[in-house]
JSON list of C-alpha atoms in Angstrom, two decimals:
[
{"chain": "A", "resi": 18, "resn": "MET", "atom": "CA", "xyz": [-10.87, 6.90, 5.52]},
{"chain": "A", "resi": 19, "resn": "LYS", "atom": "CA", "xyz": [-14.17, 6.25, 7.45]},
{"chain": "A", "resi": 20, "resn": "THR", "atom": "CA", "xyz": [-15.41, 3.18, 9.05]},
{"chain": "A", "resi": 21, "resn": "GLU", "atom": "CA", "xyz": [-18.79, 2.07, 10.39]},
{"chain": "A", "resi": 22, "resn": "ILE", "atom": "CA", "xyz": [-19.37, -0.70, 12.81]},
{"chain": "A", "resi": 23, "resn": "SER", "atom": "CA", "xyz": [-22.56, -2.84, 12.96]},
{"chain": "A", "resi": 24, "resn": "ARG", "atom": "CA", "xyz": [-23.02, -5.66, 15.36]},
{"chain": "A", "resi": 25, "resn": "GLN", "atom": "CA", "xyz": [-25.05, -8.72, 14.00]},
{"chain": "A", "resi": 26, "resn": "PRO", "atom": "CA", "xyz": [-26.03, -11.57, 15.95]},
{"chain": "A", "resi": 27, "resn": "THR", "atom": "CA", "xyz": [-23.40, -13.71, 14.12]},
{"chain": "A", "resi": 28, "resn": "HIS", "atom": "CA", "xyz": [-20.76, -11.36, 13.26]},
{"chain": "A", "resi": 29, "resn": "VAL", "atom": "CA", "xyz": [-19.40, -7.88, 13.28]},
{"chain": "A", "resi": 30, "resn": "LEU", "atom": "CA", "xyz": [-19.55, -5.92, 10.20]},
{"chain": "A", "resi": 31, "resn": "VAL", "atom": "CA", "xyz": [-17.07, -3.19, 9.49]},
{"chain": "A", "resi": 32, "resn": "ALA", "atom": "CA", "xyz": [-17.64, -1.03, 6.57]},
{"chain": "A", "resi": 33, "resn": "CYS", "atom": "CA", "xyz": [-14.48, 0.86, 5.29]},
{"chain": "A", "resi": 34, "resn": "GLU", "atom": "CA", "xyz": [-14.49, 3.78, 2.95]},
{"chain": "A", "resi": 35, "resn": "GLY", "atom": "CA", "xyz": [-11.50, 5.76, 1.35]},
{"chain": "A", "resi": 36, "resn": "HIS", "atom": "CA", "xyz": [-7.68, 5.04, 1.34]},
{"chain": "A", "resi": 37, "resn": "ILE", "atom": "CA", "xyz": [-5.94, 2.37, 3.52]},
{"chain": "A", "resi": 38, "resn": "ASP", "atom": "CA", "xyz": [-2.33, 3.75, 3.67]},
{"chain": "A", "resi": 39, "resn": "GLY", "atom": "CA", "xyz": [0.45, 4.13, 6.11]},
{"chain": "A", "resi": 40, "resn": "LYS", "atom": "CA", "xyz": [-1.58, 7.05, 7.66]},
{"chain": "A", "resi": 41, "resn": "THR", "atom": "CA", "xyz": [-4.97, 5.56, 8.01]},
{"chain": "A", "resi": 42, "resn": "ALA", "atom": "CA", "xyz": [-4.00, 1.90, 8.66]},
{"chain": "A", "resi": 43, "resn": "PRO", "atom": "CA", "xyz": [-3.37, 2.68, 12.28]},
{"chain": "A", "resi": 44, "resn": "GLU", "atom": "CA", "xyz": [-6.73, 4.08, 12.61]},
{"chain": "A", "resi": 45, "resn": "LEU", "atom": "CA", "xyz": [-8.34, 1.14, 11.06]},
{"chain": "A", "resi": 46, "resn": "GLN", "atom": "CA", "xyz": [-6.16, -1.14, 13.41]},
{"chain": "A", "resi": 47, "resn": "ALA", "atom": "CA", "xyz": [-7.31, 0.82, 16.46]},
{"chain": "A", "resi": 48, "resn": "THR", "atom": "CA", "xyz": [-11.03, 0.56, 15.32]},
{"chain": "A", "resi": 49, "resn": "LEU", "atom": "CA", "xyz": [-10.62, -3.13, 14.92]},
{"chain": "A", "resi": 50, "resn": "ALA", "atom": "CA", "xyz": [-8.61, -4.09, 18.03]},
{"chain": "A", "resi": 51, "resn": "PRO", "atom": "CA", "xyz": [-11.47, -3.95, 20.64]},
{"chain": "A", "resi": 52, "resn": "LEU", "atom": "CA", "xyz": [-13.65, -6.04, 18.20]},
{"chain": "A", "resi": 53, "resn": "PHE", "atom": "CA", "xyz": [-11.50, -9.23, 18.45]},
{"chain": "A", "resi": 54, "resn": "GLY", "atom": "CA", "xyz": [-12.52, -10.00, 21.96]},
{"chain": "A", "resi": 55, "resn": "GLU", "atom": "CA", "xyz": [-16.16, -9.71, 21.33]},
{"chain": "A", "resi": 56, "resn": "ALA", "atom": "CA", "xyz": [-16.73, -11.28, 17.81]},
{"chain": "A", "resi": 57, "resn": "SER", "atom": "CA", "xyz": [-15.79, -14.66, 16.51]},
{"chain": "A", "resi": 58, "resn": "ALA", "atom": "CA", "xyz": [-16.36, -13.50, 13.00]},
{"chain": "A", "resi": 59, "resn": "ILE", "atom": "CA", "xyz": [-15.47, -10.13, 11.35]},
{"chain": "A", "resi": 60, "resn": "VAL", "atom": "CA", "xyz": [-16.67, -9.06, 8.02]},
{"chain": "A", "resi": 61, "resn": "LEU", "atom": "CA", "xyz": [-14.83, -6.39, 6.41]},
{"chain": "A", "resi": 62, "resn": "ASP", "atom": "CA", "xyz": [-16.64, -4.59, 3.66]},
{"chain": "A", "resi": 63, "resn": "LEU", "atom": "CA", "xyz": [-14.01, -3.08, 1.53]},
{"chain": "A", "resi": 64, "resn": "SER", "atom": "CA", "xyz": [-16.08, -2.24, -1.46]},
{"chain": "A", "resi": 65, "resn": "LYS", "atom": "CA", "xyz": [-15.63, 1.43, -1.00]},
{"chain": "A", "resi": 66, "resn": "VAL", "atom": "CA", "xyz": [-11.85, 1.20, -0.38]},
{"chain": "A", "resi": 67, "resn": "ASP", "atom": "CA", "xyz": [-10.33, 2.42, -3.54]},
{"chain": "A", "resi": 68, "resn": "TYR", "atom": "CA", "xyz": [-6.76, 2.18, -2.50]},
{"chain": "A", "resi": 69, "resn": "MET", "atom": "CA", "xyz": [-4.78, 0.00, -0.13]},
{"chain": "A", "resi": 70, "resn": "SER", "atom": "CA", "xyz": [-0.92, -0.05, 0.45]},
{"chain": "A", "resi": 71, "resn": "SER", "atom": "CA", "xyz": [1.16, -2.69, 2.40]},
{"chain": "A", "resi": 72, "resn": "ALA", "atom": "CA", "xyz": [0.04, -0.89, 5.54]},
{"chain": "A", "resi": 73, "resn": "GLY", "atom": "CA", "xyz": [-3.37, -2.19, 4.94]},
{"chain": "A", "resi": 74, "resn": "LEU", "atom": "CA", "xyz": [-1.87, -5.67, 4.45]},
{"chain": "A", "resi": 75, "resn": "ARG", "atom": "CA", "xyz": [-0.31, -5.44, 8.00]},
{"chain": "A", "resi": 76, "resn": "VAL", "atom": "CA", "xyz": [-3.72, -4.75, 9.48]},
{"chain": "A", "resi": 77, "resn": "LEU", "atom": "CA", "xyz": [-5.36, -7.72, 7.46]},
{"chain": "A", "resi": 78, "resn": "LEU", "atom": "CA", "xyz": [-2.44, -9.85, 8.80]},
{"chain": "A", "resi": 79, "resn": "LEU", "atom": "CA", "xyz": [-3.31, -8.84, 12.36]},
{"chain": "A", "resi": 80, "resn": "VAL", "atom": "CA", "xyz": [-7.13, -9.59, 11.87]},
{"chain": "A", "resi": 81, "resn": "HIS", "atom": "CA", "xyz": [-6.21, -13.04, 10.42]},
{"chain": "A", "resi": 82, "resn": "ARG", "atom": "CA", "xyz": [-3.99, -13.95, 13.28]},
{"chain": "A", "resi": 83, "resn": "GLN", "atom": "CA", "xyz": [-6.61, -12.85, 15.93]},
{"chain": "A", "resi": 84, "resn": "LEU", "atom": "CA", "xyz": [-9.41, -14.69, 14.20]},
{"chain": "A", "resi": 85, "resn": "VAL", "atom": "CA", "xyz": [-7.35, -17.85, 13.51]},
{"chain": "A", "resi": 86, "resn": "ALA", "atom": "CA", "xyz": [-6.22, -17.91, 17.11]},
{"chain": "A", "resi": 87, "resn": "LYS", "atom": "CA", "xyz": [-9.78, -18.11, 18.31]},
{"chain": "A", "resi": 88, "resn": "LYS", "atom": "CA", "xyz": [-10.90, -20.32, 15.36]},
{"chain": "A", "resi": 89, "resn": "GLY", "atom": "CA", "xyz": [-13.05, -17.61, 14.15]},
{"chain": "A", "resi": 90, "resn": "ARG", "atom": "CA", "xyz": [-13.85, -16.34, 10.58]},
{"chain": "A", "resi": 91, "resn": "THR", "atom": "CA", "xyz": [-12.74, -13.45, 8.60]},
{"chain": "A", "resi": 92, "resn": "VAL", "atom": "CA", "xyz": [-14.56, -12.33, 5.55]},
{"chain": "A", "resi": 93, "resn": "LEU", "atom": "CA", "xyz": [-13.43, -9.66, 2.98]},
{"chain": "A", "resi": 94, "resn": "VAL", "atom": "CA", "xyz": [-16.24, -8.24, 0.76]},
{"chain": "A", "resi": 95, "resn": "GLY", "atom": "CA", "xyz": [-16.00, -6.38, -2.49]},
{"chain": "A", "resi": 96, "resn": "LEU", "atom": "CA", "xyz": [-12.40, -6.21, -3.06]},
{"chain": "A", "resi": 97, "resn": "SER", "atom": "CA", "xyz": [-11.57, -3.95, -6.06]},
{"chain": "A", "resi": 98, "resn": "GLU", "atom": "CA", "xyz": [-9.23, -5.26, -8.96]},
{"chain": "A", "resi": 99, "resn": "SER", "atom": "CA", "xyz": [-6.31, -3.37, -7.50]},
{"chain": "A", "resi": 100, "resn": "LEU", "atom": "CA", "xyz": [-6.67, -4.68, -3.92]},
{"chain": "A", "resi": 101, "resn": "THR", "atom": "CA", "xyz": [-7.03, -8.16, -5.29]},
{"chain": "A", "resi": 102, "resn": "GLU", "atom": "CA", "xyz": [-3.94, -7.83, -7.24]},
{"chain": "A", "resi": 103, "resn": "THR", "atom": "CA", "xyz": [-2.10, -6.49, -4.21]},
{"chain": "A", "resi": 104, "resn": "MET", "atom": "CA", "xyz": [-3.23, -9.38, -2.15]},
{"chain": "A", "resi": 105, "resn": "ARG", "atom": "CA", "xyz": [-2.64, -12.04, -4.83]},
{"chain": "A", "resi": 106, "resn": "ILE", "atom": "CA", "xyz": [1.07, -10.98, -5.47]},
{"chain": "A", "resi": 107, "resn": "THR", "atom": "CA", "xyz": [1.98, -10.88, -1.62]},
{"chain": "A", "resi": 108, "resn": "GLY", "atom": "CA", "xyz": [0.47, -14.23, -1.19]},
{"chain": "A", "resi": 109, "resn": "PHE", "atom": "CA", "xyz": [-2.47, -12.85, 1.03]},
{"chain": "A", "resi": 110, "resn": "LEU", "atom": "CA", "xyz": [-5.50, -13.61, -0.98]},
{"chain": "A", "resi": 111, "resn": "GLN", "atom": "CA", "xyz": [-5.48, -17.48, -0.67]},
{"chain": "A", "resi": 112, "resn": "PHE", "atom": "CA", "xyz": [-5.67, -17.22, 3.26]},
{"chain": "A", "resi": 113, "resn": "PHE", "atom": "CA", "xyz": [-8.84, -15.05, 3.39]},
{"chain": "A", "resi": 114, "resn": "GLU", "atom": "CA", "xyz": [-12.48, -16.03, 2.44]},
{"chain": "A", "resi": 115, "resn": "THR", "atom": "CA", "xyz": [-13.43, -13.21, -0.10]},
{"chain": "A", "resi": 116, "resn": "GLN", "atom": "CA", "xyz": [-17.09, -12.41, -1.25]},
{"chain": "A", "resi": 117, "resn": "PRO", "atom": "CA", "xyz": [-18.07, -10.22, -4.02]},
{"chain": "A", "resi": 118, "resn": "THR", "atom": "CA", "xyz": [-21.10, -8.76, -2.08]},
{"chain": "A", "resi": 119, "resn": "LEU", "atom": "CA", "xyz": [-22.46, -8.77, 1.42]},
{"chain": "A", "resi": 120, "resn": "ALA", "atom": "CA", "xyz": [-25.46, -10.65, 0.31]},
{"chain": "A", "resi": 121, "resn": "ALA", "atom": "CA", "xyz": [-23.05, -13.43, -0.71]},
{"chain": "A", "resi": 122, "resn": "VAL", "atom": "CA", "xyz": [-21.87, -13.59, 2.93]},
{"chain": "A", "resi": 123, "resn": "LYS", "atom": "CA", "xyz": [-23.65, -16.62, 4.56]},
{"chain": "A", "resi": 124, "resn": "PHE", "atom": "CA", "xyz": [-23.90, -17.44, 8.25]},
{"chain": "B", "resi": 26, "resn": "MET", "atom": "CA", "xyz": [3.54, 18.86, -19.28]},
{"chain": "B", "resi": 27, "resn": "GLY", "atom": "CA", "xyz": [3.76, 17.02, -15.86]},
{"chain": "B", "resi": 28, "resn": "PRO", "atom": "CA", "xyz": [3.21, 18.63, -12.44]},
{"chain": "B", "resi": 29, "resn": "ASP", "atom": "CA", "xyz": [5.77, 20.98, -10.93]},
{"chain": "B", "resi": 30, "resn": "PRO", "atom": "CA", "xyz": [8.30, 19.62, -8.64]},
{"chain": "B", "resi": 31, "resn": "LEU", "atom": "CA", "xyz": [7.00, 19.41, -5.02]},
{"chain": "B", "resi": 32, "resn": "ALA", "atom": "CA", "xyz": [8.49, 19.41, -1.58]},
{"chain": "B", "resi": 33, "resn": "LEU", "atom": "CA", "xyz": [6.47, 17.86, 1.08]},
{"chain": "B", "resi": 34, "resn": "PRO", "atom": "CA", "xyz": [7.08, 17.54, 4.81]},
{"chain": "B", "resi": 35, "resn": "GLY", "atom": "CA", "xyz": [8.39, 14.14, 5.56]},
{"chain": "B", "resi": 36, "resn": "THR", "atom": "CA", "xyz": [5.43, 12.77, 7.48]},
{"chain": "B", "resi": 37, "resn": "LEU", "atom": "CA", "xyz": [2.48, 10.56, 6.77]},
{"chain": "B", "resi": 38, "resn": "ASP", "atom": "CA", "xyz": [0.54, 13.80, 5.99]},
{"chain": "B", "resi": 39, "resn": "ALA", "atom": "CA", "xyz": [2.64, 13.78, 2.69]},
{"chain": "B", "resi": 40, "resn": "LEU", "atom": "CA", "xyz": [0.77, 10.68, 1.37]},
{"chain": "B", "resi": 41, "resn": "ASP", "atom": "CA", "xyz": [-2.43, 12.41, 0.13]},
{"chain": "B", "resi": 42, "resn": "PRO", "atom": "CA", "xyz": [-0.65, 15.23, -1.77]},
{"chain": "B", "resi": 43, "resn": "LEU", "atom": "CA", "xyz": [1.94, 12.63, -3.06]},
{"chain": "B", "resi": 44, "resn": "ALA", "atom": "CA", "xyz": [-1.07, 10.47, -4.43]},
{"chain": "B", "resi": 45, "resn": "ASP", "atom": "CA", "xyz": [-2.43, 13.67, -6.25]},
{"chain": "B", "resi": 46, "resn": "PHE", "atom": "CA", "xyz": [1.10, 14.35, -7.77]},
{"chain": "B", "resi": 47, "resn": "VAL", "atom": "CA", "xyz": [1.51, 10.88, -9.02]},
{"chain": "B", "resi": 48, "resn": "HIS", "atom": "CA", "xyz": [-1.98, 10.78, -10.51]},
{"chain": "B", "resi": 49, "resn": "ALA", "atom": "CA", "xyz": [-1.37, 14.24, -12.28]},
{"chain": "B", "resi": 50, "resn": "ALA", "atom": "CA", "xyz": [1.99, 13.05, -13.75]},
{"chain": "B", "resi": 51, "resn": "ALA", "atom": "CA", "xyz": [0.29, 9.78, -14.86]},
{"chain": "B", "resi": 52, "resn": "ALA", "atom": "CA", "xyz": [-2.58, 11.56, -16.44]},
{"chain": "B", "resi": 53, "resn": "ALA", "atom": "CA", "xyz": [-0.09, 13.92, -18.21]},
{"chain": "B", "resi": 54, "resn": "ALA", "atom": "CA", "xyz": [1.88, 11.01, -19.46]},
{"chain": "B", "resi": 55, "resn": "GLY", "atom": "CA", "xyz": [-1.25, 9.28, -20.79]},
{"chain": "B", "resi": 56, "resn": "LEU", "atom": "CA", "xyz": [-1.32, 6.33, -18.45]},
{"chain": "B", "resi": 57, "resn": "ASP", "atom": "CA", "xyz": [-4.57, 4.67, -17.77]},
{"chain": "B", "resi": 58, "resn": "LYS", "atom": "CA", "xyz": [-6.12, 4.45, -14.33]},
{"chain": "B", "resi": 59, "resn": "LYS", "atom": "CA", "xyz": [-4.86, 1.04, -13.62]},
{"chain": "B", "resi": 60, "resn": "ALA", "atom": "CA", "xyz": [-1.18, 1.94, -14.58]},
{"chain": "B", "resi": 61, "resn": "ALA", "atom": "CA", "xyz": [-1.64, 5.07, -12.58]},
{"chain": "B", "resi": 62, "resn": "GLY", "atom": "CA", "xyz": [-2.79, 3.19, -9.51]},
{"chain": "B", "resi": 63, "resn": "ARG", "atom": "CA", "xyz": [0.16, 0.90, -9.74]},
{"chain": "B", "resi": 64, "resn": "LEU", "atom": "CA", "xyz": [2.50, 3.82, -9.98]},
{"chain": "B", "resi": 65, "resn": "HIS", "atom": "CA", "xyz": [1.01, 5.38, -7.06]},
{"chain": "B", "resi": 66, "resn": "LEU", "atom": "CA", "xyz": [1.35, 2.37, -4.93]},
{"chain": "B", "resi": 67, "resn": "ALA", "atom": "CA", "xyz": [5.09, 2.09, -5.70]},
{"chain": "B", "resi": 68, "resn": "VAL", "atom": "CA", "xyz": [5.80, 5.73, -4.78]},
{"chain": "B", "resi": 69, "resn": "ASP", "atom": "CA", "xyz": [3.53, 5.55, -1.77]},
{"chain": "B", "resi": 70, "resn": "GLU", "atom": "CA", "xyz": [5.48, 2.49, -0.43]},
{"chain": "B", "resi": 71, "resn": "VAL", "atom": "CA", "xyz": [8.75, 4.06, -0.73]},
{"chain": "B", "resi": 72, "resn": "ALA", "atom": "CA", "xyz": [7.71, 7.36, 0.77]},
{"chain": "B", "resi": 73, "resn": "THR", "atom": "CA", "xyz": [5.99, 5.59, 3.70]},
{"chain": "B", "resi": 74, "resn": "ASN", "atom": "CA", "xyz": [9.25, 3.53, 4.24]},
{"chain": "B", "resi": 75, "resn": "THR", "atom": "CA", "xyz": [11.30, 6.91, 4.31]},
{"chain": "B", "resi": 76, "resn": "VAL", "atom": "CA", "xyz": [8.93, 8.74, 6.55]},
{"chain": "B", "resi": 77, "resn": "THR", "atom": "CA", "xyz": [8.57, 5.87, 9.01]},
{"chain": "B", "resi": 78, "resn": "HIS", "atom": "CA", "xyz": [12.17, 4.44, 9.09]},
{"chain": "B", "resi": 79, "resn": "ALA", "atom": "CA", "xyz": [14.63, 7.09, 7.67]},
{"chain": "B", "resi": 80, "resn": "TYR", "atom": "CA", "xyz": [12.96, 9.93, 9.50]},
{"chain": "B", "resi": 81, "resn": "GLY", "atom": "CA", "xyz": [10.51, 8.92, 12.16]},
{"chain": "B", "resi": 82, "resn": "GLU", "atom": "CA", "xyz": [12.30, 6.26, 13.96]},
{"chain": "B", "resi": 83, "resn": "ARG", "atom": "CA", "xyz": [15.64, 8.16, 14.09]},
{"chain": "B", "resi": 84, "resn": "GLY", "atom": "CA", "xyz": [13.84, 11.34, 15.37]},
{"chain": "B", "resi": 85, "resn": "LEU", "atom": "CA", "xyz": [15.03, 13.06, 12.05]},
{"chain": "B", "resi": 86, "resn": "THR", "atom": "CA", "xyz": [12.88, 15.61, 10.26]},
{"chain": "B", "resi": 87, "resn": "GLY", "atom": "CA", "xyz": [13.12, 16.08, 6.62]},
{"chain": "B", "resi": 88, "resn": "GLN", "atom": "CA", "xyz": [11.25, 16.50, 3.38]},
{"chain": "B", "resi": 89, "resn": "LEU", "atom": "CA", "xyz": [10.14, 14.43, 0.51]},
{"chain": "B", "resi": 90, "resn": "TYR", "atom": "CA", "xyz": [11.02, 15.93, -2.94]},
{"chain": "B", "resi": 91, "resn": "LEU", "atom": "CA", "xyz": [8.92, 14.62, -6.00]},
{"chain": "B", "resi": 92, "resn": "SER", "atom": "CA", "xyz": [9.56, 15.50, -9.58]},
{"chain": "B", "resi": 93, "resn": "ALA", "atom": "CA", "xyz": [8.17, 14.01, -12.69]},
{"chain": "B", "resi": 94, "resn": "GLU", "atom": "CA", "xyz": [9.81, 13.70, -16.07]},
{"chain": "B", "resi": 95, "resn": "ILE", "atom": "CA", "xyz": [7.84, 12.70, -19.20]},
{"chain": "B", "resi": 96, "resn": "ALA", "atom": "CA", "xyz": [9.99, 11.42, -21.93]},
{"chain": "B", "resi": 97, "resn": "PRO", "atom": "CA", "xyz": [8.64, 10.25, -25.27]},
{"chain": "B", "resi": 98, "resn": "ASP", "atom": "CA", "xyz": [8.64, 6.56, -24.31]},
{"chain": "B", "resi": 99, "resn": "VAL", "atom": "CA", "xyz": [8.52, 6.60, -20.39]},
{"chain": "B", "resi": 100, "resn": "LEU", "atom": "CA", "xyz": [7.26, 8.53, -17.31]},
{"chain": "B", "resi": 101, "resn": "ARG", "atom": "CA", "xyz": [9.91, 9.00, -14.58]},
{"chain": "B", "resi": 102, "resn": "ILE", "atom": "CA", "xyz": [8.98, 9.83, -11.03]},
{"chain": "B", "resi": 103, "resn": "HIS", "atom": "CA", "xyz": [11.92, 10.84, -8.78]},
{"chain": "B", "resi": 104, "resn": "LEU", "atom": "CA", "xyz": [11.57, 10.66, -5.12]},
{"chain": "B", "resi": 105, "resn": "GLU", "atom": "CA", "xyz": [14.19, 12.15, -2.87]},
{"chain": "B", "resi": 106, "resn": "ASP", "atom": "CA", "xyz": [14.98, 12.36, 0.78]},
{"chain": "B", "resi": 107, "resn": "THR", "atom": "CA", "xyz": [17.73, 13.48, 3.08]},
{"chain": "B", "resi": 108, "resn": "GLY", "atom": "CA", "xyz": [17.71, 10.42, 5.35]},
{"chain": "B", "resi": 109, "resn": "PRO", "atom": "CA", "xyz": [20.66, 8.12, 5.89]},
{"chain": "B", "resi": 110, "resn": "ALA", "atom": "CA", "xyz": [21.81, 6.39, 2.62]},
{"chain": "B", "resi": 111, "resn": "TYR", "atom": "CA", "xyz": [19.56, 3.59, 1.95]},
{"chain": "B", "resi": 112, "resn": "ASP", "atom": "CA", "xyz": [19.03, 1.68, -1.32]},
{"chain": "B", "resi": 113, "resn": "PRO", "atom": "CA", "xyz": [15.68, -0.02, -1.53]},
{"chain": "B", "resi": 114, "resn": "THR", "atom": "CA", "xyz": [16.39, -1.50, -4.96]},
{"chain": "B", "resi": 115, "resn": "ALA", "atom": "CA", "xyz": [18.90, -3.67, -3.13]},
{"chain": "B", "resi": 116, "resn": "THR", "atom": "CA", "xyz": [16.30, -5.03, -0.66]},
{"chain": "B", "resi": 117, "resn": "PRO", "atom": "CA", "xyz": [15.79, -8.77, -1.28]},
{"chain": "B", "resi": 118, "resn": "PRO", "atom": "CA", "xyz": [12.20, -9.79, -1.78]},
{"chain": "B", "resi": 119, "resn": "PRO", "atom": "CA", "xyz": [10.54, -11.38, 1.22]},
{"chain": "B", "resi": 120, "resn": "ALA", "atom": "CA", "xyz": [11.43, -15.09, 1.50]},
{"chain": "B", "resi": 121, "resn": "ASP", "atom": "CA", "xyz": [8.31, -16.21, 3.05]},
{"chain": "B", "resi": 122, "resn": "LEU", "atom": "CA", "xyz": [5.69, -15.25, 0.53]},
{"chain": "B", "resi": 123, "resn": "ASP", "atom": "CA", "xyz": [4.35, -18.69, 0.28]},
{"chain": "B", "resi": 124, "resn": "LYS", "atom": "CA", "xyz": [4.07, -19.40, 3.89]},
{"chain": "B", "resi": 125, "resn": "PRO", "atom": "CA", "xyz": [0.97, -19.50, 5.83]},
{"chain": "B", "resi": 126, "resn": "LEU", "atom": "CA", "xyz": [0.15, -15.88, 7.10]},
{"chain": "B", "resi": 127, "resn": "GLU", "atom": "CA", "xyz": [0.61, -17.07, 10.70]},
{"chain": "B", "resi": 128, "resn": "GLU", "atom": "CA", "xyz": [4.12, -17.61, 10.14]},
{"chain": "B", "resi": 129, "resn": "ARG", "atom": "CA", "xyz": [4.89, -14.59, 8.19]},
{"chain": "B", "resi": 130, "resn": "GLY", "atom": "CA", "xyz": [6.99, -11.52, 9.07]},
{"chain": "B", "resi": 131, "resn": "VAL", "atom": "CA", "xyz": [5.21, -8.20, 8.35]},
{"chain": "B", "resi": 132, "resn": "GLY", "atom": "CA", "xyz": [8.31, -6.45, 6.82]},
{"chain": "B", "resi": 133, "resn": "GLY", "atom": "CA", "xyz": [9.42, -5.98, 3.32]},
{"chain": "B", "resi": 134, "resn": "LEU", "atom": "CA", "xyz": [6.07, -6.20, 1.44]},
{"chain": "B", "resi": 135, "resn": "GLY", "atom": "CA", "xyz": [6.15, -2.47, 0.53]},
{"chain": "B", "resi": 136, "resn": "ILE", "atom": "CA", "xyz": [9.35, -2.60, -1.40]},
{"chain": "B", "resi": 137, "resn": "PHE", "atom": "CA", "xyz": [8.47, -5.67, -2.81]},
{"chain": "B", "resi": 138, "resn": "LEU", "atom": "CA", "xyz": [5.20, -4.22, -4.13]},
{"chain": "B", "resi": 139, "resn": "ALA", "atom": "CA", "xyz": [6.92, -1.05, -5.26]},
{"chain": "B", "resi": 140, "resn": "ARG", "atom": "CA", "xyz": [9.44, -3.06, -7.45]},
{"chain": "B", "resi": 141, "resn": "ARG", "atom": "CA", "xyz": [6.77, -5.18, -8.91]},
{"chain": "B", "resi": 142, "resn": "ASN", "atom": "CA", "xyz": [4.55, -2.26, -9.89]},
{"chain": "B", "resi": 143, "resn": "VAL", "atom": "CA", "xyz": [6.96, -0.36, -12.23]},
{"chain": "B", "resi": 144, "resn": "ASP", "atom": "CA", "xyz": [9.03, -1.11, -15.19]},
{"chain": "B", "resi": 145, "resn": "ALA", "atom": "CA", "xyz": [12.27, -0.06, -13.67]},
{"chain": "B", "resi": 146, "resn": "PHE", "atom": "CA", "xyz": [13.14, 0.86, -10.02]},
{"chain": "B", "resi": 147, "resn": "LEU", "atom": "CA", "xyz": [16.41, 2.83, -9.65]},
{"chain": "B", "resi": 148, "resn": "TYR", "atom": "CA", "xyz": [18.42, 4.22, -6.84]},
{"chain": "B", "resi": 149, "resn": "GLU", "atom": "CA", "xyz": [21.34, 6.73, -6.54]},
{"chain": "B", "resi": 150, "resn": "ARG", "atom": "CA", "xyz": [22.96, 8.59, -3.72]},
{"chain": "B", "resi": 151, "resn": "ARG", "atom": "CA", "xyz": [23.28, 12.27, -4.72]},
{"chain": "B", "resi": 152, "resn": "GLY", "atom": "CA", "xyz": [25.11, 14.26, -2.16]},
{"chain": "B", "resi": 153, "resn": "ASP", "atom": "CA", "xyz": [23.07, 14.13, 1.00]},
{"chain": "B", "resi": 154, "resn": "ARG", "atom": "CA", "xyz": [20.05, 12.75, -0.93]},
{"chain": "B", "resi": 155, "resn": "ASN", "atom": "CA", "xyz": [18.67, 9.38, -1.61]},
{"chain": "B", "resi": 156, "resn": "ARG", "atom": "CA", "xyz": [16.93, 9.44, -5.00]},
{"chain": "B", "resi": 157, "resn": "VAL", "atom": "CA", "xyz": [14.79, 6.68, -6.08]},
{"chain": "B", "resi": 158, "resn": "THR", "atom": "CA", "xyz": [13.45, 6.70, -9.70]},
{"chain": "B", "resi": 159, "resn": "PHE", "atom": "CA", "xyz": [10.13, 4.93, -10.82]},
{"chain": "B", "resi": 160, "resn": "VAL", "atom": "CA", "xyz": [10.10, 4.27, -14.52]},
{"chain": "B", "resi": 161, "resn": "VAL", "atom": "CA", "xyz": [6.91, 3.38, -16.24]},
{"chain": "B", "resi": 162, "resn": "ARG", "atom": "CA", "xyz": [6.54, 2.84, -20.09]},
{"chain": "B", "resi": 163, "resn": "ARG", "atom": "CA", "xyz": [3.92, 5.07, -21.63]},
{"chain": "B", "resi": 164, "resn": "PRO", "atom": "CA", "xyz": [1.19, 3.20, -23.48]},
{"chain": "B", "resi": 165, "resn": "GLY", "atom": "CA", "xyz": [1.39, 2.64, -27.33]},
{"chain": "B", "resi": 166, "resn": "ARG", "atom": "CA", "xyz": [5.11, 3.63, -27.30]},
{"chain": "B", "resi": 167, "resn": "PRO", "atom": "CA", "xyz": [7.38, 0.74, -27.76]},
{"chain": "B", "resi": 168, "resn": "GLY", "atom": "CA", "xyz": [10.30, 1.00, -25.34]}
]
């Protein structure tokens, strides 16, 4: 998978592309970990993520915990039907702010 | 005809060829993209579990053995490993699915998803191998 980080005045945007699975989730976690200290809002653009296993849920759980602890904000953008389903049946979906597109994210 | 049986190293590098295998079997069985994706997730979760817990954490090396069986009414994917006997179908579902995420454990979600994503999720110990079978009904074929 590929990730691209862009720092905005109000948040950090992390655009992800490819598979998030047991192999790539630790890479994503390592990419995100340094951002928790600097950003009070993280926007994860997942519109180009075609597949996510429970290893990805673990990363989302970590992001959620970090941002909740500092009263920050996590936004997930562009979830596919399959990612939405995985997050819904595991009870994750309701705890995240989701938006269909980046343009829909307001700060 | 589905794909030929495949032996993969029991590491996380197996996940990409595993995905290709499952999608090839699903296409041969006439599953649509959504059903194929759900089946892929199921097989991936069990394989990841095996590689991480049965092999990796115990310092064991081993392989993953994949085979596909296309019956008139169902597709069966068999996933075998030589780790210690472990029955994922006996794993209870996570008890905390409706709790706030802050209070959640992180374990057990993969097997929960695997079971949820197939029509039957079966286990048997065969000699020195664990054999997990994922069964999915083929479209338009009452079963």
